[in-house]
XYZ file of C-alpha atoms in Angstrom:
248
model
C 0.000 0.000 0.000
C 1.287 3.286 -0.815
C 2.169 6.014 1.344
C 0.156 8.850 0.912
C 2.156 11.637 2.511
C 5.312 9.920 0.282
C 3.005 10.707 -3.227
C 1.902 14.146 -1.943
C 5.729 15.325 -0.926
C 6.048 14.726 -5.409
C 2.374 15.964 -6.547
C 1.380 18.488 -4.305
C 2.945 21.291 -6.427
C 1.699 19.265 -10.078
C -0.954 20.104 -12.293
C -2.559 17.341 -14.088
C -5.239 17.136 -17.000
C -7.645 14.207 -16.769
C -9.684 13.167 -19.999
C -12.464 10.193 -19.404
C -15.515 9.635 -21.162
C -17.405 7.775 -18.879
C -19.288 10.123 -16.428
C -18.742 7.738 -13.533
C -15.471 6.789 -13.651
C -13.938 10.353 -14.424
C -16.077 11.905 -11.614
C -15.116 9.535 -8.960
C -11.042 9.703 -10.183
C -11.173 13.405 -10.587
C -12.085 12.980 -6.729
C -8.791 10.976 -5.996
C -6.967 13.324 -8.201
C -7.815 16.436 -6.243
C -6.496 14.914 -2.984
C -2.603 14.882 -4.817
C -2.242 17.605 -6.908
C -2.459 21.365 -7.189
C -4.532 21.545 -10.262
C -6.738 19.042 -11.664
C -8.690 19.824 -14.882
C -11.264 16.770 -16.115
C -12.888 16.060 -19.581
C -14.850 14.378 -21.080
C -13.190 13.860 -24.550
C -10.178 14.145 -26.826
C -11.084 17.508 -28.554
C -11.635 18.501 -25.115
C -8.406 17.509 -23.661
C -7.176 19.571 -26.531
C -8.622 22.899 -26.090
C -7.837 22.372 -22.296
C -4.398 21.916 -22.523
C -4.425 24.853 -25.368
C -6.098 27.188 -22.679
C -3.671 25.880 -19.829
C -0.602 26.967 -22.021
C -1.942 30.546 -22.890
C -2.945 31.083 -18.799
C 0.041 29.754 -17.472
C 2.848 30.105 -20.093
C 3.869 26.402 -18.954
C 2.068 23.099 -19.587
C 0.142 19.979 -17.465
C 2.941 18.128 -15.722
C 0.725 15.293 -16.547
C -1.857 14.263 -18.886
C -3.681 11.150 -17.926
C -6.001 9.645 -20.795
C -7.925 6.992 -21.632
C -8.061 5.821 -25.315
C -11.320 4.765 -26.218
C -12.910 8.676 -26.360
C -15.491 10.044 -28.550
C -14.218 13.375 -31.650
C -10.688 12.587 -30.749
C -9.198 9.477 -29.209
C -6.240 8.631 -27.246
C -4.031 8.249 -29.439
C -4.589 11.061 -32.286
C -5.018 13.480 -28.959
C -0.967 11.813 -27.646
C 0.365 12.920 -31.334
C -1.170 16.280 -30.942
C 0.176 17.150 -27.340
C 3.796 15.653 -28.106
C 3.441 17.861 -31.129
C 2.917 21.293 -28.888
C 5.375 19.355 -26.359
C 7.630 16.049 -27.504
C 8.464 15.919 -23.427
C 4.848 16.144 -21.686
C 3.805 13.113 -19.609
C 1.274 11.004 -20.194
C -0.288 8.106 -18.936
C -2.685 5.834 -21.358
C -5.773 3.767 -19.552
C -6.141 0.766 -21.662
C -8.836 -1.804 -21.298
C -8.129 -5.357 -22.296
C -9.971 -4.716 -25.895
C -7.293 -1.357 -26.048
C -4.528 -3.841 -27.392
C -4.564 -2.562 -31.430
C -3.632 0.303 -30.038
C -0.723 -0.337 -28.016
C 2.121 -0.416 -30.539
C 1.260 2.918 -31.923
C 1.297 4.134 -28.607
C 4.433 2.699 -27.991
C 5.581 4.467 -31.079
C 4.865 7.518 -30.331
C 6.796 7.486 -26.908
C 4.222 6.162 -24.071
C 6.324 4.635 -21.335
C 3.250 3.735 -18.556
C -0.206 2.374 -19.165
C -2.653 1.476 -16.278
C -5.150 -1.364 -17.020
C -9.053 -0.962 -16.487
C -10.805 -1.567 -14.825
C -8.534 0.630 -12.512
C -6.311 -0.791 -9.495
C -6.249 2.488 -7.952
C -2.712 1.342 -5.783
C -1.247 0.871 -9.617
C -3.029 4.093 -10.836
C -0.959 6.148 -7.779
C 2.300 3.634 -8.425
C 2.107 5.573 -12.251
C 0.971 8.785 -10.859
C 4.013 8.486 -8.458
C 6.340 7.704 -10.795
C 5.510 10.772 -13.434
C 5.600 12.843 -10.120
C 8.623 12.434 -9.873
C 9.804 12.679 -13.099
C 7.915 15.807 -13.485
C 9.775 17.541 -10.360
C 13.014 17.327 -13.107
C 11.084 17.800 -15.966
C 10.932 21.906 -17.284
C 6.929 22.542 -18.096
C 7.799 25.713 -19.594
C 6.570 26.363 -23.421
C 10.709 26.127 -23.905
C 10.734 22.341 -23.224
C 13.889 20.438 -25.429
C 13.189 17.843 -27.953
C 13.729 14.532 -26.904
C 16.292 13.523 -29.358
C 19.146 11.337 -27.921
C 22.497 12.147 -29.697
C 24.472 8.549 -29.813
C 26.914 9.321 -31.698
C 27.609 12.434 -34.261
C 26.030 10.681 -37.347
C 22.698 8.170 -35.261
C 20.024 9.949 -32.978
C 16.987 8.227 -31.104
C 14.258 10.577 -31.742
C 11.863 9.573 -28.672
C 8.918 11.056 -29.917
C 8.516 8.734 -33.431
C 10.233 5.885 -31.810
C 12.795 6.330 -34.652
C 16.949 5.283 -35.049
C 18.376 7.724 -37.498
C 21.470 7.933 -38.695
C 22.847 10.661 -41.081
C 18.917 11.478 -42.047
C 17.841 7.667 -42.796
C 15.480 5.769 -40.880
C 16.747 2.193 -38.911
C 14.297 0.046 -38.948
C 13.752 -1.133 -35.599
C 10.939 -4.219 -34.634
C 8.525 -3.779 -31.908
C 10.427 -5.030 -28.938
C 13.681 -3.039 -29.720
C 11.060 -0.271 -29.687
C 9.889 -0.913 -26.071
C 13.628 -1.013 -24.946
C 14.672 2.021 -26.322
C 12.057 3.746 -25.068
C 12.674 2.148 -21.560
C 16.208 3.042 -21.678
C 15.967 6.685 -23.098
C 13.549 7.819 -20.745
C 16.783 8.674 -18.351
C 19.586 8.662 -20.418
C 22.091 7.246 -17.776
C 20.374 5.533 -15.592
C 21.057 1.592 -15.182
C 17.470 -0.629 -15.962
C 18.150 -4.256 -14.656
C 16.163 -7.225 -15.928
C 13.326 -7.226 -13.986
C 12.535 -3.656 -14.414
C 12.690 -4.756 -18.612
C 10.676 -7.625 -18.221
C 8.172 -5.706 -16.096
C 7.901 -2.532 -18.607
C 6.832 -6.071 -21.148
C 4.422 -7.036 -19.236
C 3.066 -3.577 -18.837
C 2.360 -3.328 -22.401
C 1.187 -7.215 -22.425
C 3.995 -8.744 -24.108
C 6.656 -11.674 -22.679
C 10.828 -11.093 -22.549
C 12.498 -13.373 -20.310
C 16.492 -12.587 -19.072
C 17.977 -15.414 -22.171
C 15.830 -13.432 -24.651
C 16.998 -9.662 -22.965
C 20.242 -10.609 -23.875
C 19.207 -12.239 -27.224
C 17.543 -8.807 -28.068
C 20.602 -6.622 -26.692
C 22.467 -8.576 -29.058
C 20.704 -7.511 -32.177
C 20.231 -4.381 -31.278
C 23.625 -3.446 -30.639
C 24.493 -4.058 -34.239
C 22.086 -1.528 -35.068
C 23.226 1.016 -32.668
C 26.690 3.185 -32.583
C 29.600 1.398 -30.293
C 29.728 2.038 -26.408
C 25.939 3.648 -26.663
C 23.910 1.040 -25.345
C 26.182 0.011 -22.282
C 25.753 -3.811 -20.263
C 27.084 -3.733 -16.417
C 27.606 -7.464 -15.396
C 24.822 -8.646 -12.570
C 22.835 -5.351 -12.739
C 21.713 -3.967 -15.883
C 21.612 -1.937 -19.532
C 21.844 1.741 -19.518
C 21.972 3.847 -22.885
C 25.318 6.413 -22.815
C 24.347 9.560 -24.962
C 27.127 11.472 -26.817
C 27.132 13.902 -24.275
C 27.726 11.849 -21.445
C 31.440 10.316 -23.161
């Protein structure tokens, strides 16, 4: 069970936009919301997630520190309304409800940079876990209109541009398959940081997929000969970590 005083010391300073189409459900989560964060704006659609967040950046000059959004919404769904926000802001964090029937639209999710999904009907300990989690992430995250472009420079000529889900190296596209997908944008999302196996076989089984530790290392394998040497790093008995050009 999670601390509540421990999630309010990272969201009680946080603004977060909330977009649910069933009455109900966003009504009684707006509820929990309020008792975390600052702000907390509700809708009831994509369009109207839209206009929200539009009218949040003209007030404030800044943007949500989180956007949490299920997919299945009425003028706009979940996942043209991700594409529009990461176009205003390629480093604003969301978090994607999915319901079991949700699963076509995982990978294109996934491709456009989604790291955490909650599951409906909603666990409300795994809802805070997530809301935790961006929390703190948000606390080192600059909401200001002047947010960077998540672009990892590996090398001079090969970037990992977060927001398509795309290896490029002098201007051409690497293809890359699903699963090297997921693990790059596992890895990228703290450039540095050391992820060991069970945190890459849970981020799997988030998005309803299967990677055991034999088939980590089978995958590291091939995706190293995709990626520049020294960038995607292995430290014996704890982990992977991605080294950016700046960081050598």
């Amino acid at each position: 069970m999670l601390n509540s005083k421990e999630i309010l010391k990272y969201t009680k300073n946080l603004s977060i936009l909330f977009a649910e189409d069933h009455d109900d459900l966003r009504q009684s989560t707006t509820e929990i919301l309020k008792s975390f964060f600052k702000r907390v704006d509700s809708v009831s659609d994509g369009k109207s997630a839209l206009l929200k967040y539009k009218e949040y950046q003209e007030e404030t000059s800044s943007y949500y520190d989180i956007v949490l959004s299920d997919i299945q919404m009425p003028n706009i769904n979940g996942v043209e309304l991700t594409s529009k926000l990461y176009e205003i802001n390629p480093s604003q964090l969301l978090i994607i409800l999915s319901a079991h029937d949700d699963t076509k639209y995982l990978l294109p999710l996934i491709n456009l940079g989604i790291e955490q999904f909650v599951k409906k009907p909603i666990d409300y300990q795994e809802l805070l876990r997530a809301l935790l989690n961006s929390s703190k992430k948000a606390n080192q995250t600059p909401t200001s209109s002047q947010a960077v472009s998540p672009n990892i420079q590996l090398s001079t000529d090969v970037v990992f541009d977060r927001v398509n889900s795309s290896l490029i190296e002098n201007g051409k596209t690497i293809y890359l398959t699903k699963y090297e997908i997921i693990f790059m944008q596992l890895l990228s999302s703290k450039i540095g940081k050391i992820y060991s196996n069970e945190d890459i076989a849970k981020k799997y089984e988030e998005l309803q997929e299967s990677l055991d530790i034999q088939n980590i290392r089978k995958l590291v394998s091939k995706l190293r000969k995709k990626l520049p040497a020294n960038s995607l790093e292995s430290i014996y008995g704890v982990g992977y970590r991605i080294i950016s050009l700046t960081q050598e």
